[in-house]
Coordinates of C-alpha atoms and ligand atoms in Angstrom, one line a residue:
M1 CA 0.0 0.1 -0.2
A2 CA 1.2 3.4 -0.9
T3 CA 1.7 5.9 1.9
P4 CA -0.2 9.2 1.9
L5 CA 3.0 10.9 0.8
E6 CA 3.8 8.4 -2.0
S7 CA 0.4 8.9 -3.2
W8 CA 0.6 12.5 -3.2
V9 CA 3.7 12.8 -5.0
E10 CA 2.3 10.2 -7.5
E11 CA -0.6 12.4 -8.0
S12 CA 1.7 15.3 -8.5
A13 CA 3.7 13.5 -11.1
R14 CA 0.8 12.6 -13.2
L15 CA -0.2 16.3 -13.3
T16 CA 3.3 17.9 -13.8
K17 CA 4.9 15.0 -15.9
P18 CA 8.4 15.2 -14.8
A19 CA 11.2 13.3 -16.6
K20 CA 12.6 12.0 -13.4
I21 CA 11.6 12.1 -9.5
V22 CA 14.5 12.4 -7.0
W23 CA 13.6 12.0 -3.3
C24 CA 15.8 14.4 -1.4
D25 CA 17.7 12.9 1.6
G26 CA 19.5 15.9 2.7
S27 CA 23.0 14.3 2.7
E28 CA 26.2 16.1 1.9
A29 CA 26.7 13.9 -1.2
E30 CA 23.3 14.8 -2.3
N31 CA 24.1 18.5 -1.8
E32 CA 27.3 18.1 -3.7
R33 CA 25.6 16.4 -6.6
L34 CA 22.8 19.1 -7.0
T35 CA 25.3 21.7 -6.6
A36 CA 27.5 20.4 -9.5
E37 CA 24.4 20.1 -11.6
M38 CA 23.4 23.6 -11.0
L39 CA 27.0 24.8 -11.7
R40 CA 26.7 22.9 -15.2
D41 CA 23.6 24.3 -16.2
G42 CA 24.1 27.9 -15.1
T43 CA 21.6 27.9 -12.1
F44 CA 24.8 28.4 -9.8
I45 CA 27.6 30.7 -10.5
E46 CA 30.8 29.6 -8.5
L47 CA 32.1 32.2 -6.2
N48 CA 35.9 32.4 -5.0
Q49 CA 36.2 28.9 -3.4
K50 CA 39.4 30.0 -1.5
T51 CA 37.8 32.8 0.2
F52 CA 34.3 31.7 0.1
P53 CA 34.3 27.9 0.3
N54 CA 31.2 26.1 -0.9
C55 CA 29.4 29.5 -1.7
H56 CA 27.5 30.1 -4.7
L57 CA 25.5 32.7 -6.5
H58 CA 22.1 32.4 -8.0
R59 CA 20.7 35.0 -10.3
S60 CA 16.8 34.9 -10.5
H61 CA 14.9 35.9 -13.5
P62 CA 14.9 39.8 -13.3
N63 CA 10.9 39.9 -13.1
D64 CA 11.2 37.4 -10.0
V65 CA 13.1 39.1 -7.3
A66 CA 10.6 39.4 -4.4
R67 CA 7.5 38.4 -3.2
T68 CA 4.5 39.1 -5.1
E69 CA 1.7 39.9 -2.7
Q70 CA -0.8 40.8 -5.4
L71 CA -0.5 37.1 -6.9
T72 CA -0.8 35.5 -3.4
F73 CA -4.1 34.1 -2.3
I74 CA -5.9 32.6 0.5
C75 CA -8.3 30.0 -0.8
T76 CA -11.1 29.3 1.7
R77 CA -14.8 28.2 1.1
K78 CA -16.1 31.3 2.6
K79 CA -14.5 34.9 1.6
E80 CA -14.9 36.1 5.1
D81 CA -12.6 33.5 6.4
A82 CA -9.7 35.1 4.5
G83 CA -10.8 38.4 5.5
P84 CA -10.6 41.8 4.0
T85 CA -6.6 42.1 3.8
N86 CA -6.0 38.9 2.0
N87 CA -6.6 38.2 -1.7
W88 CA -9.2 35.4 -1.8
M89 CA -10.3 32.8 -4.3
A90 CA -12.7 30.0 -3.8
P91 CA -10.7 26.6 -3.7
A92 CA -12.5 25.0 -6.6
D93 CA -11.8 28.1 -8.7
A94 CA -8.3 28.5 -7.6
K95 CA -7.6 25.0 -8.7
E96 CA -9.3 25.4 -11.9
K97 CA -7.1 28.4 -12.7
V98 CA -3.9 27.0 -11.5
R99 CA -4.1 23.3 -12.5
P100 CA -3.6 24.0 -16.3
L101 CA -0.2 26.0 -15.3
F102 CA 0.8 22.8 -13.5
D103 CA -0.3 20.4 -16.4
G104 CA 3.1 19.1 -17.9
S105 CA 5.0 22.0 -16.3
M106 CA 8.0 19.5 -15.2
K107 CA 8.1 17.9 -18.6
G108 CA 11.7 17.1 -19.5
R109 CA 12.7 18.3 -15.9
T110 CA 13.6 16.7 -12.5
M111 CA 11.0 16.7 -9.7
Y112 CA 12.5 17.0 -6.4
V113 CA 10.6 15.6 -3.3
V114 CA 11.7 17.8 -0.6
P115 CA 10.7 16.6 2.9
Y116 CA 11.5 18.8 5.8
I117 CA 10.8 19.5 9.5
L118 CA 9.7 22.7 10.7
G119 CA 11.2 23.2 14.3
P120 CA 13.8 21.2 16.3
E121 CA 14.0 17.7 15.2
K122 CA 12.7 16.4 18.6
S123 CA 10.3 19.0 19.6
P124 CA 6.8 18.1 20.1
Y125 CA 5.9 21.5 18.4
S126 CA 7.7 20.8 15.1
K127 CA 5.8 20.0 11.9
I128 CA 6.5 18.3 8.6
G129 CA 6.1 19.7 5.3
V130 CA 6.9 18.1 1.9
E131 CA 7.6 20.3 -1.1
V132 CA 7.6 18.9 -4.6
T133 CA 9.6 21.3 -6.9
D134 CA 11.4 21.3 -10.2
S135 CA 13.9 24.0 -8.8
A136 CA 17.2 22.4 -7.4
Y137 CA 17.8 25.8 -6.1
V138 CA 14.8 25.5 -4.1
A139 CA 15.8 22.0 -2.7
T140 CA 19.3 23.2 -1.7
S141 CA 18.0 26.2 -0.1
M142 CA 15.3 24.1 1.8
R143 CA 18.2 22.1 3.1
I144 CA 19.8 25.4 4.5
M145 CA 16.4 26.8 5.7
S146 CA 14.9 23.7 7.5
R147 CA 15.8 20.0 8.7
M148 CA 15.5 18.6 5.2
G149 CA 15.6 14.9 4.2
K150 CA 15.8 11.7 5.9
A151 CA 15.2 13.1 9.3
A152 CA 11.8 14.3 8.3
L153 CA 10.8 11.1 6.4
D154 CA 11.8 9.1 9.5
R155 CA 9.6 11.3 11.7
L156 CA 6.7 11.3 9.2
G157 CA 6.7 7.4 8.6
S158 CA 3.3 6.5 7.1
S159 CA 1.6 9.1 8.6
A160 CA -0.6 11.6 6.6
D161 CA 0.4 14.5 9.1
F162 CA 2.2 16.7 6.7
V163 CA 1.6 19.9 4.8
P164 CA 2.1 19.2 1.0
G165 CA 3.3 22.0 -1.1
L166 CA 3.5 21.8 -4.9
H167 CA 6.0 24.1 -6.7
S168 CA 6.8 24.6 -10.2
L169 CA 8.8 27.4 -11.8
G170 CA 6.6 27.3 -14.7
D171 CA 7.5 29.8 -17.4
L172 CA 8.3 32.6 -14.7
D173 CA 5.7 34.9 -16.5
P174 CA 4.1 37.1 -13.8
S175 CA 0.9 36.6 -15.6
R176 CA 1.0 33.0 -15.0
R177 CA 2.3 33.2 -11.4
F178 CA 0.2 32.4 -8.4
I179 CA 1.0 31.5 -4.8
M180 CA -2.1 29.7 -3.6
H181 CA -2.9 28.5 0.1
F182 CA -5.6 26.2 1.1
P183 CA -5.7 26.3 4.8
E184 CA -8.8 24.2 5.2
E185 CA -6.9 21.2 3.5
K186 CA -3.4 22.4 4.6
L187 CA -2.2 22.7 1.0
I188 CA 0.1 24.9 -0.9
W189 CA 0.3 25.4 -4.5
S190 CA 3.0 27.9 -6.2
V191 CA 3.8 28.3 -9.8
G192 CA 5.8 30.8 -11.8
S193 CA 8.2 32.0 -9.1
G194 CA 11.7 30.7 -8.1
Y195 CA 12.2 33.5 -5.5
G196 CA 12.4 33.2 -1.7
G197 CA 9.1 33.3 0.1
N198 CA 7.2 32.5 -3.2
A199 CA 9.1 29.2 -3.8
L200 CA 10.7 28.0 -0.4
L201 CA 7.3 26.9 0.6
G202 CA 8.3 26.0 4.3
K203 CA 8.9 29.6 5.1
K204 CA 6.1 32.2 4.6
C205 CA 3.6 29.8 3.0
F206 CA 3.7 27.2 5.7
A207 CA 5.4 28.3 8.6
L208 CA 3.3 31.6 8.7
R209 CA 0.1 31.4 6.4
I210 CA -0.8 27.8 7.0
A211 CA 0.6 27.7 10.5
S212 CA -1.2 30.8 11.8
W213 CA -4.5 29.0 10.7
M214 CA -3.3 25.9 12.6
A215 CA -2.4 28.0 15.4
R216 CA -5.7 29.5 15.8
D217 CA -7.4 26.2 15.7
Q218 CA -5.1 24.7 18.2
G219 CA -4.4 27.3 20.6
W220 CA -0.8 28.5 19.9
M221 CA 0.7 31.2 17.9
A222 CA 2.5 31.4 14.5
E223 CA 4.2 34.9 14.3
H224 CA 6.5 36.9 12.0
M225 CA 9.1 37.4 14.8
L226 CA 12.7 37.0 15.6
I227 CA 13.7 35.3 18.8
L228 CA 16.8 36.6 20.9
G229 CA 18.1 36.1 24.2
L230 CA 19.5 39.1 26.2
E231 CA 22.2 37.7 28.8
D232 CA 22.7 40.1 31.8
P233 CA 26.1 40.3 33.9
S234 CA 24.8 37.6 36.1
G235 CA 24.6 35.2 33.1
K236 CA 20.8 35.1 33.2
V237 CA 19.4 35.1 29.8
T238 CA 15.6 36.7 29.0
Y239 CA 14.1 35.8 25.8
M240 CA 12.2 38.4 23.7
A241 CA 10.4 38.1 20.3
A242 CA 10.1 40.9 18.0
A243 CA 7.9 41.5 15.0
F244 CA 9.0 44.0 12.3
P245 CA 7.8 43.9 8.6
S246 CA 10.2 42.3 6.0
A247 CA 13.6 44.2 5.6
C248 CA 13.2 46.3 8.8
G249 CA 16.1 44.7 10.6
K250 CA 14.9 41.5 12.4
T251 CA 18.2 39.7 11.3
N252 CA 20.4 42.3 12.5
L253 CA 18.6 42.7 15.8
A254 CA 18.6 38.8 16.4
M255 CA 22.4 38.7 15.5
M256 CA 23.6 41.9 17.2
V257 CA 26.8 42.4 18.6
S258 CA 25.9 44.2 21.8
A259 CA 27.3 47.7 22.5
L260 CA 27.2 46.8 26.1
G261 CA 29.3 43.7 25.8
A262 CA 31.9 45.0 28.4
Q263 CA 29.1 45.4 30.9
G264 CA 28.2 41.8 30.5
Y265 CA 24.9 42.4 28.2
R266 CA 25.2 39.8 25.3
V267 CA 22.8 39.0 22.6
W268 CA 22.0 35.3 21.6
T269 CA 20.1 34.4 18.4
V270 CA 17.3 32.0 18.4
G271 CA 15.7 32.8 15.3
D272 CA 15.5 35.8 12.8
D273 CA 12.1 35.7 11.1
I274 CA 9.5 33.3 12.5
A275 CA 8.4 32.2 15.9
W276 CA 6.1 29.3 16.9
M277 CA 4.8 29.8 20.5
H278 CA 2.9 27.3 22.8
V279 CA 1.6 27.8 26.5
G280 CA 4.1 26.0 28.3
S281 CA 3.4 23.7 31.4
D282 CA 4.9 26.7 33.4
G283 CA 2.5 29.0 32.1
M284 CA 5.0 30.9 30.1
L285 CA 4.6 31.4 26.3
R286 CA 7.3 29.2 24.9
A287 CA 8.8 29.8 21.4
I288 CA 10.7 27.6 18.9
N289 CA 12.3 28.8 15.7
P290 CA 10.7 26.7 13.0
E291 CA 13.6 27.5 10.6
A292 CA 17.3 26.3 10.5
G293 CA 18.8 29.2 8.5
F294 CA 18.5 32.7 7.8
F295 CA 17.5 34.1 4.4
G296 CA 18.6 37.7 5.2
V297 CA 18.9 40.9 3.0
A298 CA 22.4 41.5 1.9
P299 CA 22.5 45.0 0.9
G300 CA 23.5 47.2 3.9
T301 CA 25.1 44.3 5.6
N302 CA 28.6 44.8 6.7
A303 CA 31.0 44.6 9.6
K304 CA 29.3 47.2 11.7
T305 CA 25.6 46.5 10.9
N306 CA 26.0 42.7 11.3
P307 CA 29.5 41.3 11.9
N308 CA 28.0 37.9 13.0
V309 CA 26.4 37.3 9.7
M310 CA 29.5 38.6 8.0
N311 CA 31.4 35.9 9.7
A312 CA 28.7 33.2 8.9
A313 CA 28.1 33.9 5.5
N314 CA 31.6 33.2 4.2
R315 CA 31.2 29.5 3.7
N316 CA 28.2 27.1 2.7
T317 CA 26.1 30.0 1.7
I318 CA 23.9 30.7 -1.3
Y319 CA 23.8 34.2 -2.6
T320 CA 20.8 35.4 -4.5
N321 CA 20.9 38.5 -6.9
V322 CA 24.2 40.0 -5.4
A323 CA 26.9 41.4 -7.5
M324 CA 30.2 39.6 -8.0
T325 CA 33.7 41.2 -8.0
A326 CA 36.4 40.4 -10.6
S327 CA 37.9 37.9 -7.8
G328 CA 34.5 36.1 -7.6
E329 CA 33.5 37.5 -4.2
P330 CA 29.9 38.5 -3.3
W331 CA 29.4 42.5 -3.3
W332 CA 26.6 44.7 -2.5
E333 CA 25.7 48.3 -1.7
G334 CA 26.8 48.8 1.9
I335 CA 29.1 46.2 2.2
D336 CA 32.6 47.2 3.7
G337 CA 34.6 48.5 0.7
A338 CA 34.1 50.5 -2.5
P339 CA 33.0 48.7 -5.8
T340 CA 36.3 47.6 -7.5
D341 CA 37.0 47.3 -11.2
G342 CA 35.3 44.5 -13.2
L343 CA 32.3 44.3 -10.8
I344 CA 29.3 42.2 -12.4
N345 CA 25.9 43.3 -11.4
W346 CA 23.1 41.1 -10.2
K347 CA 21.9 40.4 -13.8
G348 CA 25.3 39.3 -14.9
E349 CA 26.1 42.6 -16.8
N350 CA 29.4 44.6 -16.2
W351 CA 28.6 47.3 -13.6
T352 CA 29.7 51.0 -14.3
T353 CA 29.2 54.1 -12.2
G354 CA 25.7 55.3 -12.6
S355 CA 24.3 52.0 -13.9
G356 CA 22.0 51.6 -10.8
P357 CA 22.5 49.3 -7.9
A358 CA 25.0 46.6 -8.4
A359 CA 23.2 44.2 -6.3
H360 CA 19.3 43.9 -6.2
P361 CA 17.9 45.8 -3.3
N362 CA 16.3 42.6 -2.2
A363 CA 19.4 40.5 -2.7
R364 CA 19.7 37.6 -0.1
Y365 CA 22.1 35.3 1.6
T366 CA 20.9 31.9 2.8
V367 CA 23.2 30.8 5.5
P368 CA 22.8 27.9 8.0
A369 CA 22.1 29.0 11.6
S370 CA 24.6 26.8 13.1
Q371 CA 27.3 29.1 11.4
S372 CA 26.5 32.1 13.5
P373 CA 28.9 32.8 16.2
S374 CA 25.9 34.4 18.1
L375 CA 23.5 31.2 18.0
S376 CA 22.0 30.6 21.4
K377 CA 23.0 27.0 22.8
N378 CA 19.6 26.6 23.7
W379 CA 18.1 27.5 20.1
Q380 CA 16.9 23.8 19.4
D381 CA 15.4 23.4 23.1
P382 CA 12.4 21.1 22.2
E383 CA 10.0 22.8 24.6
G384 CA 10.9 26.3 23.3
L385 CA 12.3 29.1 25.2
P386 CA 10.2 31.3 27.6
I387 CA 9.3 34.8 26.2
S388 CA 9.3 37.7 28.6
A389 CA 8.6 40.5 26.0
F390 CA 7.1 41.0 22.7
I391 CA 8.6 44.0 20.7
F392 CA 6.7 45.5 17.7
G393 CA 8.2 47.9 15.3
G394 CA 8.5 49.4 12.0
R395 CA 10.1 52.2 9.9
R396 CA 8.7 55.3 11.0
A397 CA 10.4 58.5 10.1
R398 CA 8.2 60.5 12.5
L399 CA 5.8 60.0 15.4
A400 CA 6.7 57.0 17.3
P401 CA 9.3 57.2 20.1
L402 CA 12.5 55.0 20.2
V403 CA 10.7 52.8 22.7
Y404 CA 7.5 52.7 24.6
E405 CA 5.7 50.1 26.8
S406 CA 2.1 49.3 26.5
H407 CA -0.2 49.4 29.8
D408 CA -1.3 45.7 29.7
W409 CA -2.1 42.8 27.3
Q410 CA -5.0 44.1 25.6
H411 CA -3.5 47.5 25.0
G412 CA -0.4 45.7 23.8
V413 CA -2.4 43.8 21.3
F414 CA -3.7 47.2 20.1
V415 CA -0.2 48.6 19.7
G416 CA 0.7 45.6 17.7
A417 CA -2.3 45.7 15.5
T418 CA -1.7 49.2 14.7
I419 CA 1.9 49.2 13.7
S420 CA 2.7 50.8 10.4
S421 CA 5.8 50.9 8.3
E422 CA 7.5 52.2 5.2
T423 CA 7.4 49.6 2.5
T424 CA 10.7 47.9 1.5
A425 CA 12.0 46.0 -1.6
A426 CA 11.0 42.6 0.2
A427 CA 7.9 42.9 -1.9
T428 CA 7.2 44.0 -5.3
G429 CA 5.5 47.5 -5.5
A430 CA 6.5 50.9 -4.3
V431 CA 9.1 51.2 -1.8
G432 CA 8.8 53.8 1.2
V433 CA 5.1 54.2 1.2
S434 CA 3.6 54.0 4.8
R435 CA 1.3 51.0 5.2
R436 CA -0.6 49.5 8.3
D437 CA 1.0 46.3 8.9
P438 CA -0.6 44.6 12.1
M439 CA 1.9 42.4 14.0
A440 CA 4.2 42.6 10.7
M441 CA 1.5 39.9 9.6
L442 CA -0.2 41.8 6.8
P443 CA 1.2 39.6 4.1
F444 CA 1.4 36.4 6.1
C445 CA -1.8 35.8 8.1
G446 CA -3.7 32.8 6.8
Y447 CA -7.1 33.9 7.7
N448 CA -9.3 36.8 8.7
M449 CA -7.1 39.5 10.6
A450 CA -10.1 40.5 12.7
D451 CA -10.1 37.0 14.0
Y452 CA -6.4 37.0 14.4
F453 CA -6.8 40.0 16.8
G454 CA -9.4 38.0 18.6
H455 CA -7.0 35.2 18.8
W456 CA -4.2 37.4 20.2
L457 CA -6.6 38.8 22.7
A458 CA -7.8 35.4 23.8
M459 CA -4.1 34.1 24.2
G460 CA -2.9 36.4 27.1
P461 CA -5.4 35.1 29.8
K462 CA -4.3 31.6 29.0
L463 CA -0.8 32.6 30.3
K464 CA 0.2 32.8 33.8
N465 CA 3.1 35.3 32.9
P466 CA 2.3 37.0 29.6
P467 CA 4.9 38.7 27.8
R468 CA 5.1 42.4 28.3
I469 CA 4.5 44.3 25.1
F470 CA 6.8 47.2 23.9
H471 CA 7.1 49.1 20.6
V472 CA 10.2 50.3 19.2
N473 CA 11.2 52.7 16.4
W474 CA 15.0 52.7 15.2
F475 CA 14.1 54.9 12.2
R476 CA 13.0 58.3 13.7
K477 CA 14.3 61.2 11.8
G478 CA 15.2 64.8 12.8
A479 CA 14.2 67.9 10.9
D480 CA 17.4 67.4 9.0
G481 CA 16.0 64.2 7.5
K482 CA 18.9 62.2 9.5
F483 CA 18.2 59.1 11.7
L484 CA 18.3 60.4 15.4
W485 CA 19.3 57.0 16.8
P486 CA 22.5 55.1 15.7
G487 CA 20.8 51.6 15.7
Y488 CA 22.4 48.2 15.1
G489 CA 24.7 47.3 18.3
E490 CA 23.4 50.3 20.1
N491 CA 19.8 48.7 20.1
V492 CA 21.0 46.7 23.0
R493 CA 20.3 49.8 25.2
V494 CA 16.8 49.6 24.4
L495 CA 16.6 45.8 24.9
K496 CA 18.3 46.4 28.4
W497 CA 15.6 49.1 29.2
I498 CA 13.1 46.4 28.3
L499 CA 14.7 44.0 30.4
D500 CA 14.8 46.5 33.3
R501 CA 11.0 47.2 33.0
I502 CA 10.5 43.4 33.1
E503 CA 12.6 43.2 36.3
N504 CA 10.9 46.4 37.8
R505 CA 14.0 48.6 37.9
A506 CA 13.7 51.1 35.1
G507 CA 12.0 54.3 35.3
A508 CA 9.2 55.5 33.0
T509 CA 7.1 58.4 32.1
E510 CA 3.3 57.6 31.5
T511 CA 2.2 59.1 28.3
P512 CA -1.4 58.7 26.4
I513 CA 0.4 56.0 24.0
G514 CA 2.3 54.1 26.8
C515 CA 5.1 54.3 29.0
V516 CA 8.2 56.0 27.9
P517 CA 11.8 55.9 29.3
T518 CA 13.1 58.7 31.5
P519 CA 16.2 59.8 30.0
S520 CA 18.2 58.6 33.0
S521 CA 16.5 55.3 32.8
L522 CA 18.5 54.4 29.5
T523 CA 22.0 53.3 29.8
L524 CA 23.8 55.6 27.4
D525 CA 27.4 55.7 28.6
G526 CA 29.9 55.3 25.8
L527 CA 27.4 56.9 23.4
S528 CA 27.6 60.3 22.3
I529 CA 24.0 61.7 22.0
S530 CA 22.9 65.0 22.8
R531 CA 20.1 65.9 25.3
D532 CA 18.0 67.4 22.6
T533 CA 18.4 64.4 20.4
L534 CA 17.3 62.3 23.2
Q535 CA 14.4 64.5 24.1
E536 CA 13.4 64.3 20.3
L537 CA 13.6 60.6 20.4
L538 CA 11.6 60.1 23.3
S539 CA 8.9 62.8 22.8
V540 CA 5.1 61.9 22.1
D541 CA 3.2 64.9 20.2
S542 CA -0.4 64.4 21.4
N543 CA -1.6 66.2 18.3
D544 CA 0.4 63.9 15.9
W545 CA -0.9 61.0 17.8
I546 CA -4.6 62.4 17.5
A547 CA -4.1 62.1 13.7
E548 CA -2.6 58.8 14.0
D549 CA -5.3 57.4 16.2
Q550 CA -8.0 58.5 13.7
A551 CA -6.1 56.9 10.8
V552 CA -6.0 53.8 13.0
G553 CA -9.9 54.0 13.3
E554 CA -10.3 54.3 9.4
F555 CA -8.0 51.2 8.8
F556 CA -10.1 49.3 11.4
K557 CA -13.3 50.2 9.5
K558 CA -12.1 47.4 6.8
F559 CA -13.0 44.8 9.3
G560 CA -16.6 45.9 9.9
S561 CA -18.4 44.3 12.6
S562 CA -15.9 41.5 13.1
L563 CA -13.3 43.6 14.6
P564 CA -13.2 42.5 18.3
P565 CA -14.9 45.0 20.6
A566 CA -11.8 45.4 22.7
I567 CA -9.7 46.5 19.9
A568 CA -12.4 49.3 19.0
H569 CA -12.5 50.2 22.7
E570 CA -8.5 50.5 22.9
Q571 CA -8.8 53.0 19.8
K572 CA -11.3 55.1 21.6
A573 CA -9.4 54.9 24.9
L574 CA -6.3 56.3 23.4
A575 CA -8.4 59.0 21.7
D576 CA -9.8 60.0 25.2
R577 CA -6.3 59.9 26.9
L578 CA -4.9 62.2 23.9
S579 CA -7.7 64.7 24.1
R580 CA -7.3 64.8 27.9
S581 CA -3.4 65.5 27.5
T582 CA -4.0 68.3 24.9
V583 CA -6.7 69.9 27.4
A584 CA -4.0 69.5 30.2
A585 CA -1.4 71.2 28.2
K586 CA -3.4 74.3 27.4
Ligands
SAT601 O1 11.0 36.3 0.6 S1 10.6 36.2 2.1 O2 9.3 36.5 2.1 O3 11.0 35.0 2.3 C1 11.6 37.6 2.8 C2 10.4 38.2 3.6 O4 9.7 39.2 2.9 O5 10.7 38.6 4.8
MN602 MN1 10.2 37.9 7.2

């Protein structure tokens, strides 16, 4: 008797008609074989093997360089289950539309069966997915990003408990590109893209969109959050999870080299993009990282902004859409060192000054987590690590102070639900436009976001010790258009304040939006920052916030009567606090 997995693979092969089927075991030998094949057919370009051993460059099709949110659908029987912020299609219609694109799409090509575990191999909270793909680049990337191969097959056995994902490059024509999620049957179909979150189906498609649906049903949380541990001088580590939209610095924060290292504050990396969190037997929220690698944005990465990744991504790393120097080393805008003669841009052309960026702004490195010097020794703890704080943030040139703390769980959920950020190159479309991105999950929530807010509200009371909820903004600018805060390793000063709040030893000023640090409660020694700048960083302008809260109210109207009353209540309560404070100021 065929197992459920064998039957599904057979069915997928009948549809896509590959010349050959390869079951991936995740071994070193297999990786070498796939790499050699990709070097032969041009999918991989060899980088300098002396300075970057086992590193390769992949150039994706120029029309396929980022997630395509407009082509991403949640396919549920009822439209309201997908909600007003997702593209929706009925499952039968979606299949009718996309099946012809898969029909024969792997003719003459190899189909790779890629089984993978999301989460530590031995964790009861880990889950299994199987991606069928005609891209060897996807298969080798999945080997870095997840526990791929034999371990997953062994754990699955003959069970039907896996999330199938069918992927084919198709013809890479954006008009025939679809990323379809069927959460009711836990199925993913993606065709026409070979890039990142569109094609590595374990990442956004399963670990966020399908998993968020499962989490709502099963009483846990699947969030677009990094996980880090902040070690204090006594050696105690406090874990925090932070949600920022794509390409807003989650990887850099999670891998930070602390500016307060000499004082005994260190940051340990558990994850850089996704957190799965369960209520532990101790009443704490416990987080695992479903991934095993980092798919990070290369441009802007250097020895100052992320020294740990610079030390990790010099071996066994796949680079996508970066530039290449004449000596075969990866290069991008913002790396240490100016462009050198003979630079080849991300499209494979000779780069010249004035010919645009050499690396694509959304160029990426795919690096095994195990190579980071900052990796927490507890990162594979099967029970997950206890989360003491949630941190929300985004890119906001104005308005939001460096950090503030919400009043309680319900208010904190409101703070998360109202985050806004300027868009980045991680998705196609305009860059730098402000948009609401609740919990940084707008592109990743697999169901109605109003119900998602309700799920968040319901989780707090299940926890004996719910995480305290904060908001940060590293991106506030002064009147001169320059960033007010240095960011990167200095952000540890904000993490330390958060820790001190948790330990009830940091001062704060009550404002209508929440508690802002008193200037003396921030540890600023060794940092030259003027009193005026600090004041500007921490200031809360009630009139600006009145406008903000009105915009939030407008945004919430999208959800109609499905918006949880507690969220609407928080929006009005903030309006009241703000108007009282402007009256008091007069
Ligand atoms: O391309 S991905 O979706 O994996 C990256 C991101 O948007 O965070
Ligand atoms: Mn992300």
